[in-house]
Every structure is written in C-alpha cells, then in structure tokens.
mmCIF file of C-alpha atoms and ligand atoms in Angstrom:
data_model
loop_
_atom_site.group_PDB
_atom_site.id
_atom_site.type_symbol
_atom_site.label_atom_id
_atom_site.label_comp_id
_atom_site.label_asym_id
_atom_site.label_seq_id
_atom_site.Cartn_x
_atom_site.Cartn_y
_atom_site.Cartn_z
ATOM 1 C CA MET A 1 11.398 15.767 33.860
ATOM 2 C CA GLU A 2 8.628 18.093 32.355
ATOM 3 C CA GLN A 3 5.551 16.212 31.962
ATOM 4 C CA ALA A 4 4.685 15.477 28.314
ATOM 5 C CA ASN A 5 1.622 17.702 27.605
ATOM 6 C CA GLY A 6 2.886 20.363 29.739
ATOM 7 C CA SER A 7 0.344 19.980 32.262
ATOM 8 C CA ASP A 8 1.229 18.958 35.932
ATOM 9 C CA SER A 9 -2.035 18.213 36.893
ATOM 10 C CA LYS A 10 -2.519 14.576 35.084
ATOM 11 C CA SER A 11 -0.363 11.500 36.328
ATOM 12 C CA PRO A 12 1.848 9.649 34.378
ATOM 13 C CA SER A 13 -0.842 7.103 33.744
ATOM 14 C CA GLU A 14 -3.261 9.712 32.722
ATOM 15 C CA VAL A 15 -0.697 11.544 29.983
ATOM 16 C CA ALA A 16 0.219 7.664 28.970
ATOM 17 C CA LEU A 17 -3.497 6.907 28.312
ATOM 18 C CA SER A 18 -4.106 10.643 26.312
ATOM 19 C CA TYR A 19 -1.261 10.043 24.353
ATOM 20 C CA ASP A 20 -2.484 6.320 23.212
ATOM 21 C CA SER A 21 -5.840 7.736 22.584
ATOM 22 C CA HIS A 22 -4.692 10.497 20.439
ATOM 23 C CA SER A 23 -2.048 8.818 18.861
ATOM 24 C CA SER A 24 -4.533 5.680 17.731
ATOM 25 C CA ASP A 25 -6.675 8.179 16.574
ATOM 26 C CA VAL A 26 -4.590 9.787 14.193
ATOM 27 C CA LEU A 27 -3.216 6.539 13.030
ATOM 28 C CA SER A 28 -6.727 5.516 12.167
ATOM 29 C CA LYS A 29 -7.184 8.164 9.249
ATOM 30 C CA LEU A 30 -3.809 7.532 7.911
ATOM 31 C CA PRO A 31 -3.664 6.430 4.183
ATOM 32 C CA ARG A 32 -2.217 3.239 4.118
ATOM 33 C CA ARG A 33 -0.662 1.172 1.432
ATOM 34 C CA GLU A 34 0.916 -2.238 0.787
ATOM 35 C CA PHE A 35 4.837 -2.487 1.470
ATOM 36 C CA LEU A 36 6.890 -5.718 1.361
ATOM 37 C CA SER A 37 5.809 -7.290 4.311
ATOM 38 C CA GLN A 38 3.485 -4.870 6.163
ATOM 39 C CA ASP A 39 1.895 -2.017 5.297
ATOM 40 C CA LEU A 40 2.802 1.637 5.360
ATOM 41 C CA VAL A 41 1.014 4.400 6.620
ATOM 42 C CA LEU A 42 1.621 8.209 5.292
ATOM 43 C CA TYR A 43 2.228 10.517 8.419
ATOM 44 C CA ARG A 44 2.706 14.223 7.197
ATOM 45 C CA ASN A 45 4.448 13.204 3.674
ATOM 46 C CA TYR A 46 6.314 10.106 5.028
ATOM 47 C CA TRP A 47 5.641 6.693 5.285
ATOM 48 C CA PHE A 48 6.313 4.467 8.108
ATOM 49 C CA TYR A 49 4.868 0.929 9.454
ATOM 50 C CA SER A 50 1.932 2.195 11.552
ATOM 51 C CA HIS A 51 3.136 0.652 14.833
ATOM 52 C CA PHE A 52 6.253 1.841 14.588
ATOM 53 C CA LEU A 53 4.878 5.393 13.944
ATOM 54 C CA LYS A 54 2.697 4.947 16.718
ATOM 55 C CA SER A 55 5.333 3.635 19.096
ATOM 56 C CA THR A 56 8.289 5.556 18.040
ATOM 57 C CA ILE A 57 8.304 8.736 15.879
ATOM 58 C CA MET A 58 5.031 10.294 17.274
ATOM 59 C CA LEU A 59 6.517 9.417 21.358
ATOM 60 C CA LEU A 60 9.528 10.792 20.195
ATOM 61 C CA GLN A 61 8.016 14.212 19.220
ATOM 62 C CA ASP A 62 5.550 14.382 21.877
ATOM 63 C CA ARG A 63 8.454 13.723 24.654
ATOM 64 C CA PHE A 64 12.447 13.990 23.391
ATOM 65 C CA GLN A 65 13.883 16.689 24.890
ATOM 66 C CA ALA A 66 16.926 17.768 22.892
ATOM 67 C CA HIS A 67 20.237 19.263 24.843
ATOM 68 C CA PRO A 68 21.718 22.307 23.154
ATOM 69 C CA ASP A 69 24.644 20.306 22.246
ATOM 70 C CA ASP A 70 23.418 17.135 21.172
ATOM 71 C CA ALA A 71 24.860 16.713 17.653
ATOM 72 C CA ILE A 72 22.384 14.590 15.547
ATOM 73 C CA LEU A 73 23.606 12.315 12.375
ATOM 74 C CA ALA A 74 20.541 12.067 10.552
ATOM 75 C CA SER A 75 20.187 10.072 6.712
ATOM 76 C CA ASN A 76 17.897 8.155 4.803
ATOM 77 C CA PRO A 77 18.235 4.571 5.313
ATOM 78 C CA LYS A 78 21.232 3.225 3.943
ATOM 79 C CA CYS A 79 23.147 6.047 2.967
ATOM 80 C CA GLY A 80 26.235 5.896 5.415
ATOM 81 C CA THR A 81 25.215 6.207 8.554
ATOM 82 C CA THR A 82 27.231 3.410 10.036
ATOM 83 C CA TRP A 83 30.651 4.817 8.345
ATOM 84 C CA LEU A 84 29.086 8.504 9.967
ATOM 85 C CA MET A 85 28.691 7.272 13.161
ATOM 86 C CA ALA A 86 32.070 5.764 13.404
ATOM 87 C CA LEU A 87 33.590 9.219 11.526
ATOM 88 C CA ALA A 88 31.624 11.301 14.292
ATOM 89 C CA PHE A 89 32.210 9.223 17.176
ATOM 90 C CA THR A 90 35.990 9.106 16.306
ATOM 91 C CA ILE A 91 36.424 12.548 15.865
ATOM 92 C CA LYS A 92 34.332 13.805 18.646
ATOM 93 C CA ASN A 93 36.142 11.261 21.252
ATOM 94 C CA ARG A 94 39.412 11.720 20.038
ATOM 95 C CA PHE A 95 40.825 12.858 23.511
ATOM 96 C CA ARG A 96 39.435 10.369 25.061
ATOM 97 C CA TYR A 97 40.645 7.335 23.499
ATOM 98 C CA ASN A 98 43.718 6.214 21.938
ATOM 99 C CA ILE A 99 43.718 4.235 18.542
ATOM 100 C CA GLY A 100 45.016 1.494 19.795
ATOM 101 C CA ASN A 101 42.976 0.719 22.485
ATOM 102 C CA HIS A 102 39.544 2.541 20.798
ATOM 103 C CA PRO A 103 35.947 1.372 21.066
ATOM 104 C CA LEU A 104 35.664 0.802 17.515
ATOM 105 C CA LEU A 105 37.920 -2.353 17.814
ATOM 106 C CA THR A 106 35.224 -3.805 20.394
ATOM 107 C CA HIS A 107 31.592 -1.944 19.391
ATOM 108 C CA HIS A 108 29.766 -2.189 16.249
ATOM 109 C CA PRO A 109 29.561 2.048 15.317
ATOM 110 C CA GLN A 110 25.767 1.691 15.696
ATOM 111 C CA GLN A 111 26.767 0.643 19.478
ATOM 112 C CA LEU A 112 28.328 3.638 19.968
ATOM 113 C CA VAL A 113 25.896 6.265 18.590
ATOM 114 C CA PRO A 114 22.071 5.304 19.586
ATOM 115 C CA PHE A 115 19.536 6.052 16.913
ATOM 116 C CA LEU A 116 16.672 7.966 18.388
ATOM 117 C CA GLU A 117 14.179 5.767 17.439
ATOM 118 C CA PHE A 118 15.695 2.633 17.851
ATOM 119 C CA PRO A 119 17.354 2.824 21.095
ATOM 120 C CA LEU A 120 19.083 -0.888 21.472
ATOM 121 C CA ASN A 121 17.426 -3.446 23.539
ATOM 122 C CA THR A 122 15.201 -0.984 25.652
ATOM 123 C CA ASN A 123 12.791 2.611 25.010
ATOM 124 C CA THR A 124 13.188 5.967 24.305
ATOM 125 C CA THR A 125 14.623 6.781 28.013
ATOM 126 C CA SER A 126 17.915 5.209 27.454
ATOM 127 C CA VAL A 127 18.645 8.221 25.202
ATOM 128 C CA GLU A 128 17.420 10.588 27.166
ATOM 129 C CA THR A 129 19.642 9.288 30.192
ATOM 130 C CA LEU A 130 22.900 9.375 28.458
ATOM 131 C CA SER A 131 25.017 12.386 29.718
ATOM 132 C CA SER A 132 26.008 15.283 27.714
ATOM 133 C CA PRO A 133 27.324 15.784 24.962
ATOM 134 C CA ARG A 134 25.273 13.700 23.264
ATOM 135 C CA LEU A 135 25.965 12.033 19.518
ATOM 136 C CA LEU A 136 22.726 10.851 18.143
ATOM 137 C CA ALA A 137 21.401 9.424 14.674
ATOM 138 C CA THR A 138 18.132 9.056 13.278
ATOM 139 C CA HIS A 139 16.542 8.134 10.016
ATOM 140 C CA MET A 140 13.438 10.722 10.671
ATOM 141 C CA PRO A 141 12.893 13.807 8.365
ATOM 142 C CA ILE A 142 13.991 17.134 9.441
ATOM 143 C CA SER A 143 10.220 17.881 9.215
ATOM 144 C CA LEU A 144 9.323 15.293 11.650
ATOM 145 C CA LEU A 145 12.336 15.677 13.881
ATOM 146 C CA PRO A 146 11.236 16.512 17.703
ATOM 147 C CA GLU A 147 10.469 20.085 18.046
ATOM 148 C CA SER A 148 12.951 20.548 20.710
ATOM 149 C CA ILE A 149 16.231 19.669 18.365
ATOM 150 C CA GLY A 150 15.594 22.931 16.273
ATOM 151 C CA SER A 151 14.572 25.199 19.513
ATOM 152 C CA GLN A 152 17.797 23.823 21.263
ATOM 153 C CA GLY A 153 19.965 24.651 18.265
ATOM 154 C CA CYS A 154 21.393 21.211 17.708
ATOM 155 C CA ARG A 155 23.622 20.697 14.939
ATOM 156 C CA ILE A 156 22.639 18.309 12.254
ATOM 157 C CA ILE A 157 25.025 16.406 10.214
ATOM 158 C CA TYR A 158 22.963 14.851 7.051
ATOM 159 C CA ILE A 159 24.338 12.023 4.634
ATOM 160 C CA CYS A 160 22.975 11.196 1.456
ATOM 161 C CA ARG A 161 23.962 9.137 -1.246
ATOM 162 C CA ASP A 162 23.163 8.174 -4.739
ATOM 163 C CA PRO A 163 19.565 6.756 -4.507
ATOM 164 C CA LYS A 164 20.395 3.597 -6.847
ATOM 165 C CA ASP A 165 22.877 2.898 -4.668
ATOM 166 C CA ALA A 166 20.530 3.258 -1.704
ATOM 167 C CA PHE A 167 18.168 1.302 -2.665
ATOM 168 C CA VAL A 168 20.097 -1.560 -3.729
ATOM 169 C CA SER A 169 21.704 -1.397 -0.270
ATOM 170 C CA SER A 170 18.287 -1.229 1.229
ATOM 171 C CA TRP A 171 16.586 -4.453 -0.823
ATOM 172 C CA HIS A 172 19.849 -6.350 0.163
ATOM 173 C CA PHE A 173 19.655 -5.087 3.954
ATOM 174 C CA ASN A 174 15.803 -5.673 3.993
ATOM 175 C CA GLN A 175 16.341 -9.672 2.793
ATOM 176 C CA ARG A 176 18.876 -10.295 5.325
ATOM 177 C CA VAL A 177 16.601 -8.894 8.460
ATOM 178 C CA PHE A 178 13.300 -10.752 7.068
ATOM 179 C CA GLY A 179 15.010 -13.698 6.037
ATOM 180 C CA HIS A 180 13.353 -13.851 2.887
ATOM 181 C CA GLU A 181 13.737 -13.224 -0.702
ATOM 182 C CA ILE A 182 12.073 -9.629 -1.735
ATOM 183 C CA ASP A 183 11.205 -9.109 -5.513
ATOM 184 C CA LEU A 184 13.510 -6.445 -6.998
ATOM 185 C CA ASP A 185 11.143 -5.117 -9.533
ATOM 186 C CA LYS A 186 8.227 -4.686 -7.074
ATOM 187 C CA ALA A 187 10.623 -3.417 -4.401
ATOM 188 C CA PHE A 188 12.042 -1.269 -6.852
ATOM 189 C CA ASN A 189 8.529 0.243 -7.974
ATOM 190 C CA LEU A 190 7.506 1.116 -4.555
ATOM 191 C CA PHE A 191 10.750 3.002 -4.225
ATOM 192 C CA CYS A 192 10.159 5.067 -7.400
ATOM 193 C CA GLU A 193 6.578 5.578 -6.359
ATOM 194 C CA GLY A 194 7.900 7.356 -3.095
ATOM 195 C CA SER A 195 6.408 4.373 -0.937
ATOM 196 C CA TRP A 196 9.488 3.371 1.308
ATOM 197 C CA LEU A 197 10.227 3.426 5.031
ATOM 198 C CA TYR A 198 10.728 7.118 5.681
ATOM 199 C CA GLY A 199 10.299 7.975 2.021
ATOM 200 C CA PRO A 200 9.725 9.505 -0.301
ATOM 201 C CA PHE A 201 13.221 9.470 -0.782
ATOM 202 C CA TRP A 202 13.825 12.719 -2.498
ATOM 203 C CA ASN A 203 11.540 14.840 -0.019
ATOM 204 C CA HIS A 204 13.948 13.730 2.645
ATOM 205 C CA CYS A 205 16.965 14.639 1.279
ATOM 206 C CA LEU A 206 15.721 17.735 -0.022
ATOM 207 C CA GLU A 207 14.198 19.290 3.248
ATOM 208 C CA PHE A 208 17.681 18.551 4.812
ATOM 209 C CA TRP A 209 19.398 20.386 1.466
ATOM 210 C CA GLU A 210 16.953 23.309 1.769
ATOM 211 C CA GLU A 211 17.602 23.935 5.516
ATOM 212 C CA SER A 212 21.544 23.324 4.980
ATOM 213 C CA ILE A 213 21.526 26.139 2.836
ATOM 214 C CA ALA A 214 19.387 28.202 4.700
ATOM 215 C CA ARG A 215 21.405 27.602 8.215
ATOM 216 C CA PRO A 216 24.802 26.150 7.079
ATOM 217 C CA ASN A 217 26.215 26.346 10.694
ATOM 218 C CA MET A 218 23.286 24.494 11.662
ATOM 219 C CA VAL A 219 22.963 21.943 8.945
ATOM 220 C CA LEU A 220 25.942 19.694 7.393
ATOM 221 C CA PHE A 221 25.008 18.275 4.492
ATOM 222 C CA LEU A 222 27.502 15.407 2.911
ATOM 223 C CA LYS A 223 27.340 12.814 -0.011
ATOM 224 C CA TYR A 224 28.390 9.362 0.507
ATOM 225 C CA GLU A 225 30.282 9.700 -2.869
ATOM 226 C CA GLU A 226 32.016 13.024 -2.046
ATOM 227 C CA VAL A 227 33.225 11.503 1.522
ATOM 228 C CA MET A 228 34.200 8.599 -0.249
ATOM 229 C CA SER A 229 36.694 10.051 -3.167
ATOM 230 C CA ASP A 230 38.275 12.209 -0.463
ATOM 231 C CA PRO A 231 37.653 11.397 3.171
ATOM 232 C CA LEU A 232 40.343 13.389 4.606
ATOM 233 C CA LYS A 233 38.437 16.251 3.534
ATOM 234 C CA TYR A 234 35.528 15.380 4.999
ATOM 235 C CA VAL A 235 36.532 14.324 8.059
ATOM 236 C CA LYS A 236 38.338 17.766 8.709
ATOM 237 C CA ARG A 237 35.053 19.443 7.585
ATOM 238 C CA ILE A 238 33.255 17.416 10.193
ATOM 239 C CA ALA A 239 35.669 17.927 13.361
ATOM 240 C CA THR A 240 35.390 21.627 12.124
ATOM 241 C CA PHE A 241 31.143 21.839 12.107
ATOM 242 C CA LEU A 242 31.167 19.603 15.560
ATOM 243 C CA GLY A 243 33.594 22.634 17.143
ATOM 244 C CA VAL A 244 36.320 20.306 17.381
ATOM 245 C CA PRO A 245 38.769 21.121 14.368
ATOM 246 C CA PHE A 246 41.916 19.039 14.206
ATOM 247 C CA SER A 247 44.824 21.386 15.687
ATOM 248 C CA SER A 248 48.214 22.238 13.482
ATOM 249 C CA GLU A 249 49.849 19.503 15.864
ATOM 250 C CA GLU A 250 47.137 16.872 15.256
ATOM 251 C CA GLN A 251 47.336 17.765 11.495
ATOM 252 C CA ASP A 252 51.259 17.338 11.381
ATOM 253 C CA GLY A 253 50.918 14.275 13.605
ATOM 254 C CA GLY A 254 48.518 12.287 10.774
ATOM 255 C CA VAL A 255 45.499 12.515 13.355
ATOM 256 C CA PRO A 256 43.151 13.102 10.734
ATOM 257 C CA GLU A 257 44.630 10.225 8.580
ATOM 258 C CA GLU A 258 44.372 7.774 11.322
ATOM 259 C CA VAL A 259 40.635 8.898 11.696
ATOM 260 C CA VAL A 260 40.215 8.017 7.838
ATOM 261 C CA LYS A 261 41.898 4.778 8.235
ATOM 262 C CA LEU A 262 40.056 3.294 11.128
ATOM 263 C CA CYS A 263 36.673 4.185 10.028
ATOM 264 C CA SER A 264 37.461 2.702 6.318
ATOM 265 C CA PHE A 265 34.954 -0.080 5.348
ATOM 266 C CA LYS A 266 38.413 -2.240 5.046
ATOM 267 C CA MET A 267 38.967 -1.728 8.666
ATOM 268 C CA LEU A 268 35.505 -1.745 10.301
ATOM 269 C CA SER A 269 34.424 -4.544 8.205
ATOM 270 C CA GLY A 270 37.749 -6.359 8.787
ATOM 271 C CA LEU A 271 36.746 -6.667 12.546
ATOM 272 C CA GLN A 272 35.912 -9.694 14.525
ATOM 273 C CA VAL A 273 32.731 -7.228 16.461
ATOM 274 C CA ASN A 274 31.497 -6.440 13.194
ATOM 275 C CA GLN A 275 31.421 -9.866 11.549
ATOM 276 C CA THR A 276 29.237 -11.912 13.729
ATOM 277 C CA GLY A 277 26.335 -11.549 16.326
ATOM 278 C CA GLU A 278 23.472 -9.386 16.520
ATOM 279 C CA LEU A 279 22.868 -6.123 17.114
ATOM 280 C CA SER A 280 19.265 -6.196 17.810
ATOM 281 C CA ARG A 281 16.189 -8.066 17.062
ATOM 282 C CA ASN A 282 12.346 -6.756 17.199
ATOM 283 C CA GLN A 283 10.223 -8.126 19.938
ATOM 284 C CA ASN A 284 8.426 -10.909 18.142
ATOM 285 C CA GLY A 285 12.056 -11.785 16.993
ATOM 286 C CA ASP A 286 10.998 -11.691 13.094
ATOM 287 C CA MET A 287 13.507 -9.238 12.311
ATOM 288 C CA VAL A 288 16.730 -9.672 12.974
ATOM 289 C CA TYR A 289 19.583 -7.144 12.610
ATOM 290 C CA GLU A 290 22.700 -8.801 12.265
ATOM 291 C CA LYS A 291 26.132 -6.718 12.770
ATOM 292 C CA SER A 292 27.615 -7.726 9.568
ATOM 293 C CA ALA A 293 24.660 -6.524 7.689
ATOM 294 C CA TYR A 294 25.343 -3.094 7.673
ATOM 295 C CA PHE A 295 29.018 -3.876 5.954
ATOM 296 C CA ARG A 296 27.880 -5.151 2.948
ATOM 297 C CA SER A 297 30.267 -4.003 -0.438
ATOM 298 C CA GLY A 298 30.734 -0.177 0.861
ATOM 299 C CA LYS A 299 30.894 0.584 -2.686
ATOM 300 C CA VAL A 300 29.776 3.803 -5.038
ATOM 301 C CA GLY A 301 28.007 2.341 -8.136
ATOM 302 C CA ASP A 302 26.814 -1.021 -7.055
ATOM 303 C CA TRP A 303 23.490 -0.685 -8.655
ATOM 304 C CA VAL A 304 24.652 -1.833 -11.772
ATOM 305 C CA ASN A 305 25.113 -5.353 -10.821
ATOM 306 C CA HIS A 306 21.724 -5.698 -9.488
ATOM 307 C CA MET A 307 19.324 -3.172 -11.546
ATOM 308 C CA SER A 308 18.933 -2.694 -15.426
ATOM 309 C CA LYS A 309 20.275 0.552 -17.253
ATOM 310 C CA GLU A 310 16.811 1.345 -17.612
ATOM 311 C CA MET A 311 16.063 1.093 -14.101
ATOM 312 C CA GLY A 312 18.983 3.299 -13.534
ATOM 313 C CA SER A 313 17.589 5.984 -16.085
ATOM 314 C CA ARG A 314 14.153 5.784 -14.878
ATOM 315 C CA LEU A 315 15.258 6.620 -11.083
ATOM 316 C CA ASP A 316 17.443 9.253 -12.254
ATOM 317 C CA HIS A 317 14.747 10.703 -14.184
ATOM 318 C CA ILE A 318 12.520 10.903 -11.061
ATOM 319 C CA MET A 319 15.126 12.548 -8.761
ATOM 320 C CA LYS A 320 15.809 15.073 -11.466
ATOM 321 C CA GLU A 321 12.481 15.918 -11.821
ATOM 322 C CA LYS A 322 11.714 16.090 -7.928
ATOM 323 C CA LEU A 323 14.831 18.234 -7.350
ATOM 324 C CA GLN A 324 14.470 20.396 -10.437
ATOM 325 C CA GLY A 325 15.440 24.387 -9.285
ATOM 326 C CA SER A 326 16.896 23.006 -5.579
ATOM 327 C CA GLY A 327 20.720 23.196 -6.671
ATOM 328 C CA LEU A 328 21.012 19.252 -5.484
ATOM 329 C CA THR A 329 21.932 16.725 -7.988
ATOM 330 C CA PHE A 330 23.227 12.973 -7.546
HETATM 331 P P1 PAP B 1 21.527 1.898 8.023
HETATM 332 O O1 PAP B 1 20.615 3.272 7.362
HETATM 333 O O2 PAP B 1 20.743 0.819 8.253
HETATM 334 O O3 PAP B 1 21.782 2.604 9.480
HETATM 335 P P2 PAP B 1 23.545 2.754 6.831
HETATM 336 O O4 PAP B 1 25.176 2.388 7.672
HETATM 337 O O5 PAP B 1 23.499 3.910 6.418
HETATM 338 O O6 PAP B 1 22.590 1.633 7.401
HETATM 339 O O7 PAP B 1 24.377 1.950 5.516
HETATM 340 C C1 PAP B 1 25.069 0.920 5.030
HETATM 341 C C2 PAP B 1 25.560 1.061 3.993
HETATM 342 O O8 PAP B 1 26.949 1.571 4.127
HETATM 343 C C3 PAP B 1 26.048 -0.206 3.248
HETATM 344 O O9 PAP B 1 26.261 -0.041 1.739
HETATM 345 P P3 PAP B 1 26.383 -1.509 0.720
HETATM 346 O O10 PAP B 1 24.933 -2.127 0.978
HETATM 347 O O11 PAP B 1 26.002 -0.632 -0.772
HETATM 348 O O12 PAP B 1 27.699 -2.006 0.987
HETATM 349 C C4 PAP B 1 27.176 -0.605 4.060
HETATM 350 O O13 PAP B 1 28.521 -1.521 3.269
HETATM 351 C C5 PAP B 1 28.046 0.702 3.748
HETATM 352 N N1 PAP B 1 29.081 0.823 4.917
HETATM 353 C C6 PAP B 1 29.145 0.644 6.337
HETATM 354 N N2 PAP B 1 30.301 1.332 6.676
HETATM 355 C C7 PAP B 1 30.815 1.614 5.892
HETATM 356 C C8 PAP B 1 32.151 2.410 5.963
HETATM 357 N N3 PAP B 1 32.939 2.632 6.916
HETATM 358 N N4 PAP B 1 32.519 3.028 4.685
HETATM 359 C C9 PAP B 1 31.709 2.961 3.405
HETATM 360 N N5 PAP B 1 30.848 2.092 3.651
HETATM 361 C C10 PAP B 1 30.204 1.754 4.371
#
C-alpha cells in the first residue's frame, strides 16, 4: 500500500506520529460548541465530535484509497441509509443470492454495507481489505469525502429526507443510543442553528444536490419520500445507475417487485435479526447501537406527532432560505 503521506522515507510509526501531531494541531484551533452530551467542533463548515473527527474523518481523508468500481451510499444521518443499503445490496448482488436464502434474512443491512467511518468492531482497514466491487456507506459531506473517491470516479447515491422527519428520527435514535432523555426543544434549536452531527443539514444536501446536477452520471440524488411513494421506479433507477439494469426477463419475472418487498420496512423490521441484539457500541460502552433502533416507524410525516406546527414552519422557513435558487425543495 502507498504510504499515507506519499513519502517512502518514513517508517509507519513516524508517519503515524506526524499524522497525530498534525491532526491534534488542527483540532486545537477549531471552533467548538456544546452539543447534547459532548462538544462539537466545526471542521471545514461541518460539525463533528472532536475525537471522531480526528480518529475517523481526518484519518479517512489522509489514508482511504477508493477503487474505481466502489459505489458509495451517502446521506445525512436518519435519512434512509439502512433502506438504501438493503436496496443497493440486493440489486447489486441479485445474481449471487436467491430471495429465499438471502443475507438480508440473517444480517442487519448495516452489517452488509460497511460504513466508511464506522467499520464495525474494527478499524478502517476492514473496509480497505474488502474485495471489489465494494458497496460502502457514509454520512460524510461530499466536500469532506476522501479525495480518491472523486479522482477514481466512484458512483455515489445520495438519499435525503424532509429535515423535520430526519430531526425527529435523530432525536429518537440519540435517546436510544445514549440511554437517556434528550430535551426536544434544546435539540431542535441546535438543529435549526445547523449545529448537528454532520450538520448543517442543508449544506450537506445542497452540496450533493449541486454535484448531482453537474455530474448526473456520477451522483444520483434520491428523496426518501419519493422512494416511498414509488419504490419500484427507484429500484429500477438505482439498478441502472449502478450499471446493473433489470433485463426484460427479470422485469417480466417480477424481480424488481421482489427487491421492493424484501427491502420494505414491514419485511425488514419484522425479521428476528433486526429486532434483537447490538450492532455495535463505542469503546467506553456508553453509546450502544441496538439493531432495532434502525427500524422505528418508517413513515413520512411522523414529525407531526412530536413537533408543534410552529416548529415545523420554522424549519421549513430555514430550509427555504438556505436552499433558495438551488432548485432543491422539500
Ligand atoms: P442511520 O443514519 O443511523 O444510518 P437511517 O437508516 O438513515 O439511519 O435512518 C433510519 C430511519 O429510516 C428510521 O426512520 P424513523 O425514525 O422515522 O422511523 C427508520 O425507521 C427508517 N427505515 C429503516 N429501514 C427502512 C425501510 N426499509 N424503509 C423505510 N424506512 C426505513
């Protein structure tokens, strides 16, 4: 493997040390603000937990080597990643697995498509050692993706969602992960100020949106609500985008419909493998990611059950202002 800093005169421990001191230096100068349970730092216009920024985001930028046939599933948190993982995995691997004997029946979707920044139970090399063609997920904004993803011409599928539903989903999820109640108003204010993990939410969507317009063959931009209203149409679109369109025989045989059904919220949330057990936990054990936490209600518009109309209008107004002139609407 190529050395991280492009130099072949340094030993691996020297490279690690120089990365460590460089990233610590950068971190110490970043703007910081209080978040729900830990502070966030602002790095190149996006907010992250500082330890996570150093151990993961900056490390990936420094080291990650994309392959030209990697496909990247990108999203803001809680916008439908798990669903997109299930769909893309099933579409891409449909010649390897029968529906009756499918890995989704025995694995959580997040176990089948590794996250760039959360390789389960191990370090970033687990992603690097996967064989091609790889399907990888990320919540990283496009401007912070490792440079090789762009230079290798990897395809990216981005899924976004009405921020009101994404916020409510995040609020529920964070309560499950941290194991304590989180004040909804306090969390909502932070979200509206843009101070959210991987936020501001609108910048994240906007950057991928602009790239999908500039390079439609490289970035496919999806909305959770649109996929929900016509999943068959989007299953076919994803297949074509990934270079594995459904043949007419497959269409006549109802394969796209089978994919939709297998990946539906009803099907996946009803499987034993997604109802019990942990997906992962952090090193201290104070953040536990239970498999069932990724399947809550799976509905469009659930925000009305948790937020007031005024809160909804406030966020709609912010989004309208931030996305003005872009052509992107929610
Ligand atoms: P992540 O950001 O932690 O990866 P992500 O999968 O993006 O999570 O979002 C979870 C949301 O997708 C949950 O929404 P909710 O809280 O509003 O219910 C979850 O229920 C929903 N979800 C998971 N799987 C599916 C699916 N197969 N179809 C539709 N929605 C789904």
